[in-house]
Protein backbone atom coordinates (compact mmCIF):
# COMPACT_ATOMS: atom_id res chain seq x y z
CA UNK A 1 0.00 0.00 0.00
CA UNK A 2 1.42 3.40 -0.89
CA UNK A 3 1.75 6.20 1.62
CA UNK A 4 1.56 9.83 0.57
CA UNK A 5 2.01 13.28 2.02
CA UNK A 6 0.83 16.63 0.66
CA UNK A 7 2.50 19.83 1.78
CA UNK A 8 2.55 23.44 0.65
CA UNK A 9 5.03 23.98 -2.16
CA UNK A 10 8.51 24.33 -0.66
CA UNK A 11 11.02 27.17 -1.01
CA UNK A 12 14.80 26.96 -0.99
CA UNK A 13 16.43 29.56 1.26
CA UNK A 14 19.98 29.07 -0.09
CA UNK A 15 20.57 28.22 -3.74
CA UNK A 16 23.35 28.63 -6.30
CA UNK A 17 21.89 29.01 -9.78
CA UNK A 18 25.10 30.14 -11.49
CA UNK A 19 24.71 31.76 -14.91
CA UNK A 20 24.73 30.97 -18.64
CA UNK A 21 24.71 27.33 -19.74
CA UNK A 22 24.91 25.93 -16.20
CA UNK A 23 21.88 27.97 -15.14
CA UNK A 24 19.95 26.68 -18.18
CA UNK A 25 20.58 23.15 -16.91
CA UNK A 26 19.90 23.59 -13.19
CA UNK A 27 17.15 26.23 -13.04
CA UNK A 28 14.36 23.95 -14.38
CA UNK A 29 15.30 21.37 -11.71
CA UNK A 30 14.69 23.85 -8.89
CA UNK A 31 11.61 25.40 -10.52
CA UNK A 32 10.00 21.96 -10.82
CA UNK A 33 9.58 21.59 -7.05
CA UNK A 34 10.31 24.96 -5.46
CA UNK A 35 8.23 28.14 -5.71
CA UNK A 36 10.94 30.54 -4.54
CA UNK A 37 14.61 30.54 -3.69
CA UNK A 38 17.13 32.87 -2.12
CA UNK A 39 19.67 33.23 -4.91
CA UNK A 40 23.31 33.30 -3.88
CA UNK A 41 25.31 36.20 -5.34
CA UNK A 42 28.73 34.52 -5.65
CA UNK A 43 29.01 34.78 -9.42
CA UNK A 44 32.28 35.84 -11.04
CA UNK A 45 32.23 38.82 -10.70
CA UNK A 46 29.81 38.82 -7.73
CA UNK A 47 26.36 40.42 -7.57
CA UNK A 48 27.28 43.49 -5.53
CA UNK A 49 24.94 46.34 -6.50
CA UNK A 50 21.20 46.65 -7.02
CA UNK A 51 21.94 47.05 -10.72
CA UNK A 52 23.81 43.72 -10.75
CA UNK A 53 20.92 42.01 -8.94
CA UNK A 54 18.33 43.40 -11.34
CA UNK A 55 20.31 42.23 -14.36
CA UNK A 56 20.84 38.77 -12.80
CA UNK A 57 17.15 38.48 -11.97
CA UNK A 58 16.31 39.30 -15.59
CA UNK A 59 18.66 36.56 -16.80
CA UNK A 60 17.04 34.07 -14.41
CA UNK A 61 13.54 35.04 -15.53
CA UNK A 62 14.60 34.69 -19.18
CA UNK A 63 16.01 31.21 -18.53
CA UNK A 64 12.85 29.89 -16.83
CA UNK A 65 10.96 27.21 -18.77
CA UNK A 66 7.57 28.32 -20.16
CA UNK A 67 4.84 28.06 -17.56
CA UNK A 68 7.24 27.67 -14.63
CA UNK A 69 5.97 29.13 -11.36
CA UNK A 70 9.19 30.27 -9.73
CA UNK A 71 10.27 33.54 -8.15
CA UNK A 72 13.97 34.25 -7.53
CA UNK A 73 14.58 36.17 -4.30
CA UNK A 74 17.73 38.14 -4.94
CA UNK A 75 20.61 38.91 -2.59
CA UNK A 76 23.61 41.22 -2.65
CA UNK A 77 27.16 40.16 -1.94
CA UNK A 78 28.53 42.25 0.92
CA UNK A 79 31.90 43.84 0.18
CA UNK A 80 33.88 46.46 2.02
CA UNK A 81 32.78 48.90 -0.71
CA UNK A 82 29.03 48.19 -0.41
CA UNK A 83 26.95 51.38 -0.36
CA UNK A 84 24.24 51.28 2.36
CA UNK A 85 21.98 53.58 0.32
CA UNK A 86 22.08 51.20 -2.64
CA UNK A 87 21.21 48.31 -0.31
CA UNK A 88 18.35 50.23 1.26
CA UNK A 89 16.88 51.21 -2.12
CA UNK A 90 17.10 47.64 -3.43
CA UNK A 91 15.26 46.37 -0.34
CA UNK A 92 12.62 49.11 -0.54
CA UNK A 93 11.99 48.19 -4.20
CA UNK A 94 11.40 44.55 -3.23
CA UNK A 95 14.36 43.54 -5.38
CA UNK A 96 16.50 42.00 -2.64
CA UNK A 97 15.53 39.92 0.38
CA UNK A 98 18.90 39.51 2.08
CA UNK A 99 22.55 40.49 1.98
CA UNK A 100 25.16 37.74 1.97
CA UNK A 101 28.27 37.83 4.09
CA UNK A 102 31.21 35.70 3.00
CA UNK A 103 34.33 36.03 5.11
CA UNK A 104 37.01 36.58 2.45
CA UNK A 105 38.45 33.26 1.30
CA UNK A 106 35.89 31.07 3.08
CA UNK A 107 34.55 29.27 0.02
CA UNK A 108 34.02 29.22 -3.76
CA UNK A 109 34.26 32.76 -5.21
CA UNK A 110 34.58 34.52 -1.87
CA UNK A 111 37.69 36.58 -2.66
CA UNK A 112 35.66 39.81 -2.61
CA UNK A 113 34.22 39.04 0.83
CA UNK A 114 34.72 40.84 4.10
CA UNK A 115 38.21 41.03 5.63
CA UNK A 116 37.60 43.58 8.38
CA UNK A 117 34.14 43.90 9.93
CA UNK A 118 34.84 47.51 10.87
CA UNK A 119 34.57 48.33 7.17
CA UNK A 120 31.00 47.03 6.84
CA UNK A 121 29.61 48.15 10.19
CA UNK A 122 27.71 51.09 8.64
CA UNK A 123 26.03 48.72 6.16
CA UNK A 124 25.05 46.27 8.92
CA UNK A 125 23.65 49.12 11.03
CA UNK A 126 21.52 50.24 8.10
CA UNK A 127 20.30 46.67 7.61
CA UNK A 128 19.37 46.39 11.29
CA UNK A 129 17.45 49.64 11.01
CA UNK A 130 15.41 48.56 7.96
CA UNK A 131 14.98 44.89 8.96
CA UNK A 132 16.95 43.38 6.08
CA UNK A 133 18.37 39.92 6.97
CA UNK A 134 22.07 39.14 6.79
CA UNK A 135 22.81 35.61 5.50
CA UNK A 136 26.11 34.44 6.89
CA UNK A 137 28.62 31.86 5.72
CA UNK A 138 29.75 31.08 9.25
CA UNK A 139 33.36 29.95 9.02
CA UNK A 140 36.61 31.60 10.00
CA UNK A 141 39.31 31.48 7.37
CA UNK A 142 42.43 31.72 9.51
CA UNK A 143 44.90 29.08 8.45
CA UNK A 144 45.71 27.95 11.95
CA UNK A 145 42.10 26.87 12.59
CA UNK A 146 41.36 23.29 11.57
CA UNK A 147 38.83 23.08 8.75
CA UNK A 148 36.53 20.93 10.89
CA UNK A 149 36.50 23.58 13.65
CA UNK A 150 35.95 26.65 11.53
CA UNK A 151 32.21 26.94 12.17
CA UNK A 152 32.52 26.54 15.92
CA UNK A 153 35.31 29.12 16.13
CA UNK A 154 33.30 31.53 13.98
CA UNK A 155 30.38 31.39 16.42
CA UNK A 156 32.59 32.35 19.34
CA UNK A 157 34.96 34.82 17.75
CA UNK A 158 32.88 36.51 15.06
CA UNK A 159 29.14 35.86 15.19
CA UNK A 160 28.47 36.34 18.87
CA UNK A 161 30.53 39.56 19.15
CA UNK A 162 28.89 40.90 15.97
CA UNK A 163 25.40 40.20 17.30
CA UNK A 164 26.21 41.79 20.65
CA UNK A 165 27.53 44.81 18.79
CA UNK A 166 24.43 45.18 16.57
CA UNK A 167 21.68 43.30 18.46
CA UNK A 168 18.86 44.38 16.13
CA UNK A 169 20.49 42.75 13.08
CA UNK A 170 18.41 39.88 11.67
CA UNK A 171 20.82 37.02 11.06
CA UNK A 172 20.47 33.76 9.16
CA UNK A 173 23.31 31.38 9.96
CA UNK A 174 23.49 29.39 6.77
CA UNK A 175 24.19 25.72 6.12
CA UNK A 176 24.74 24.83 9.77
CA UNK A 177 26.97 21.76 10.06
CA UNK A 178 27.67 21.33 13.77
CA UNK A 179 25.82 20.79 17.02
CA UNK A 180 27.50 24.02 18.15
CA UNK A 181 25.76 25.96 15.36
CA UNK A 182 22.45 24.31 16.17
CA UNK A 183 22.78 25.08 19.89
CA UNK A 184 23.72 28.67 19.16
CA UNK A 185 20.72 29.31 16.91
CA UNK A 186 18.34 27.48 19.22
CA UNK A 187 19.43 29.26 22.36
CA UNK A 188 20.53 32.74 21.28
CA UNK A 189 18.35 35.66 22.18
CA UNK A 190 17.33 38.07 19.45
CA UNK A 191 16.49 37.66 15.81
CA UNK A 192 18.34 34.64 14.51
CA UNK A 193 17.52 31.62 12.36
CA UNK A 194 19.51 28.92 10.60
CA UNK A 195 19.32 26.94 7.40
CA UNK A 196 20.25 23.29 6.99
CA UNK A 197 21.17 21.57 3.71
CA UNK A 198 19.88 18.32 2.33
CA UNK A 199 23.28 16.68 2.13
CA UNK A 200 24.32 17.56 5.68
CA UNK A 201 21.22 15.72 6.87
CA UNK A 202 22.16 12.61 4.87
CA UNK A 203 25.93 12.27 5.06
CA UNK A 204 28.77 12.75 7.53
CA UNK A 205 32.52 12.79 7.01
CA UNK A 206 32.78 9.01 6.95
CA UNK A 207 30.67 8.95 3.80
CA UNK A 208 33.14 11.36 2.22
CA UNK A 209 36.39 9.75 3.35
CA UNK A 210 36.04 6.04 4.24
CA UNK A 211 36.95 3.56 1.51
CA UNK A 212 38.09 6.28 -0.89
CA UNK A 213 37.72 10.02 -1.23
CA UNK A 214 34.43 11.10 -2.78
CA UNK A 215 34.80 14.52 -4.35
CA UNK A 216 31.08 14.93 -4.94
CA UNK A 217 30.56 15.00 -1.16
CA UNK A 218 33.10 17.80 -0.72
CA UNK A 219 31.38 21.06 0.13
CA UNK A 220 31.84 23.98 2.47
CA UNK A 221 31.29 24.04 5.32
CA UNK A 222 32.74 20.54 5.17
CA UNK A 223 30.65 17.61 6.45
CA UNK A 224 31.43 16.80 10.07
CA UNK A 225 31.23 13.82 12.45
CA UNK A 226 28.12 11.64 12.71
CA UNK A 227 27.21 13.20 16.07
CA UNK A 228 26.85 16.58 14.34
CA UNK A 229 24.72 15.05 11.59
CA UNK A 230 22.50 13.68 14.35
CA UNK A 231 22.09 17.16 15.86
CA UNK A 232 21.19 18.59 12.46
CA UNK A 233 18.57 15.90 11.90
CA UNK A 234 17.07 16.53 15.32
CA UNK A 235 16.87 20.29 14.71
CA UNK A 236 15.44 20.01 11.19
CA UNK A 237 12.74 17.58 12.27
CA UNK A 238 11.90 19.40 15.51
CA UNK A 239 9.48 21.88 13.97
CA UNK A 240 11.39 24.75 15.67
CA UNK A 241 10.61 27.80 13.50
CA UNK A 242 14.24 28.94 13.66
CA UNK A 243 15.34 26.09 11.37
CA UNK A 244 14.44 25.70 7.72
CA UNK A 245 15.67 24.37 4.40
CA UNK A 246 18.48 25.96 2.42
CA UNK A 247 19.71 23.25 0.04
CA UNK A 248 22.98 25.02 -0.84
CA UNK A 249 22.64 23.13 -4.13
CA UNK A 250 25.91 24.28 -5.72
CA UNK A 251 26.60 22.75 -9.14
CA UNK A 252 30.12 22.39 -10.50
CA UNK A 253 31.09 20.48 -13.64
CA UNK A 254 32.57 17.02 -13.03
CA UNK A 255 35.87 18.21 -14.43
CA UNK A 256 36.16 20.79 -11.65
CA UNK A 257 35.26 18.26 -8.91
CA UNK A 258 37.10 15.14 -10.06
CA UNK A 259 40.58 16.57 -10.08
CA UNK A 260 43.66 16.89 -7.86
CA UNK A 261 42.22 20.06 -6.27
CA UNK A 262 38.47 19.70 -6.60
CA UNK A 263 36.13 22.54 -5.76
CA UNK A 264 33.45 22.62 -3.08
CA UNK A 265 29.75 22.19 -3.77
CA UNK A 266 27.04 19.52 -3.92
CA UNK A 267 24.29 19.61 -6.56
CA UNK A 268 21.10 18.44 -4.85
CA UNK A 269 18.21 20.44 -6.33
CA UNK A 270 16.54 17.61 -8.29
CA UNK A 271 16.32 14.98 -5.53
CA UNK A 272 16.16 17.17 -2.41
CA UNK A 273 12.47 16.64 -1.72
CA UNK A 274 12.80 12.84 -2.04
CA UNK A 275 15.81 12.94 0.28
CA UNK A 276 14.02 15.09 2.85
CA UNK A 277 10.92 12.90 2.94
CA UNK A 278 13.18 9.94 3.60
CA UNK A 279 15.06 11.72 6.41
CA UNK A 280 11.85 12.93 8.05
CA UNK A 281 10.30 9.47 7.79
CA UNK A 282 13.40 7.89 9.36
CA UNK A 283 13.16 10.39 12.21
CA UNK A 284 9.43 9.66 12.65
CA UNK A 285 8.65 13.28 11.81
CA UNK A 286 6.92 13.38 8.41
CA UNK A 287 4.41 15.74 10.01
CA UNK A 288 7.25 18.29 10.44
CA UNK A 289 8.41 18.25 6.81
CA UNK A 290 6.06 21.06 5.81
CA UNK A 291 7.34 23.33 8.61
CA UNK A 292 10.95 22.78 7.58
CA UNK A 293 10.53 23.04 3.80
CA UNK A 294 7.50 25.29 3.33
CA UNK A 295 6.48 27.28 6.43
CA UNK A 296 9.37 28.38 8.65
CA UNK A 297 11.33 30.06 5.85
CA UNK A 298 8.57 32.35 4.57
CA UNK A 299 7.61 33.26 8.13
CA UNK A 300 11.18 34.29 8.78
CA UNK A 301 11.37 36.40 5.60
CA UNK A 302 7.98 38.05 6.15
CA UNK A 303 6.38 36.30 3.19
CA UNK A 304 3.20 34.24 2.97
CA UNK A 305 3.61 30.50 2.54
CA UNK A 306 2.85 29.19 -0.95
CA UNK A 307 -0.78 28.39 -1.76
CA UNK A 308 0.05 25.58 -4.18
CA UNK A 309 0.92 22.13 -2.85
CA UNK A 310 3.10 19.19 -3.80
CA UNK A 311 2.46 15.55 -3.06
CA UNK A 312 5.09 12.94 -2.31
CA UNK A 313 4.23 9.27 -2.56
CA UNK A 314 6.23 6.40 -1.10
CA UNK A 315 6.52 3.52 -3.55
CA UNK A 316 8.28 0.18 -3.52
CA UNK A 317 10.05 1.09 -6.74
CA UNK A 318 12.85 3.57 -6.04
CA UNK A 319 13.03 6.96 -7.73
CA UNK A 320 15.07 7.06 -10.92
CA UNK A 321 16.88 10.38 -10.84
CA UNK A 322 19.67 10.57 -13.42
CA UNK A 323 23.14 10.12 -11.93
CA UNK A 324 24.41 12.92 -14.16
CA UNK A 325 23.02 15.90 -16.04
CA UNK A 326 24.47 16.98 -19.38
CA UNK A 327 25.43 20.60 -19.73
CA UNK A 328 26.88 22.10 -22.92
CA UNK A 329 30.21 22.29 -21.08
CA UNK A 330 30.26 18.74 -19.72
CA UNK A 331 28.54 16.47 -17.19
CA UNK A 332 27.28 17.49 -13.77
CA UNK A 333 26.85 14.86 -11.05
CA UNK A 334 23.73 14.76 -8.88
CA UNK A 335 24.04 14.29 -5.11
CA UNK A 336 24.04 10.56 -4.39
CA UNK A 337 22.41 9.97 -0.99
CA UNK A 338 23.96 6.48 -0.97
CA UNK A 339 20.65 4.76 -0.46
CA UNK A 340 17.62 4.20 -2.71
CA UNK A 341 14.97 6.91 -2.44
CA UNK A 342 11.36 5.78 -2.34
CA UNK A 343 9.50 9.08 -1.98
CA UNK A 344 8.43 10.21 -5.44
CA UNK A 345 7.36 13.78 -6.07
CA UNK A 346 4.13 13.49 -8.08
C1 LIG B 1 29.32 26.99 -2.78
C2 LIG B 1 29.57 27.24 -4.26
O1 LIG B 1 30.04 26.33 -4.95
O2 LIG B 1 29.26 28.34 -4.76
N1 LIG B 1 30.01 25.79 -2.40
C3 LIG B 1 29.72 25.01 -1.34
O3 LIG B 1 30.47 24.07 -1.08
N2 LIG B 1 28.66 25.20 -0.61
C4 LIG B 1 29.73 28.16 -1.99
C5 LIG B 1 29.18 28.16 -0.60
O4 LIG B 1 27.99 28.34 -0.39
O5 LIG B 1 29.96 27.97 0.35
ZN1 LIG C 1 26.17 28.12 -0.73
PDB file of C-alpha atoms and ligand atoms in Angstrom, residues 14-16 40 42 100 102 107 137 174-175 220 247-250, ligand 2:
ATOM      1  CA  UNK A  14      19.977  29.073  -0.089  1.00  0.00           C
ATOM      2  CA  UNK A  15      20.569  28.217  -3.740  1.00  0.00           C
ATOM      3  CA  UNK A  16      23.354  28.632  -6.304  1.00  0.00           C
ATOM      4  CA  UNK A  40      23.308  33.298  -3.879  1.00  0.00           C
ATOM      5  CA  UNK A  42      28.733  34.521  -5.651  1.00  0.00           C
ATOM      6  CA  UNK A 100      25.155  37.741   1.969  1.00  0.00           C
ATOM      7  CA  UNK A 102      31.211  35.700   3.001  1.00  0.00           C
ATOM      8  CA  UNK A 107      34.554  29.270   0.024  1.00  0.00           C
ATOM      9  CA  UNK A 137      28.620  31.859   5.720  1.00  0.00           C
ATOM     10  CA  UNK A 174      23.487  29.395   6.766  1.00  0.00           C
ATOM     11  CA  UNK A 175      24.189  25.722   6.115  1.00  0.00           C
ATOM     12  CA  UNK A 220      31.837  23.979   2.473  1.00  0.00           C
ATOM     13  CA  UNK A 247      19.713  23.254   0.042  1.00  0.00           C
ATOM     14  CA  UNK A 248      22.984  25.016  -0.842  1.00  0.00           C
ATOM     15  CA  UNK A 249      22.637  23.133  -4.130  1.00  0.00           C
ATOM     16  CA  UNK A 250      25.913  24.276  -5.715  1.00  0.00           C
TER      17      UNK A 250
HETATM   18 ZN1  LIG B   2      26.168  28.117  -0.734  1.00  0.00          ZN
END
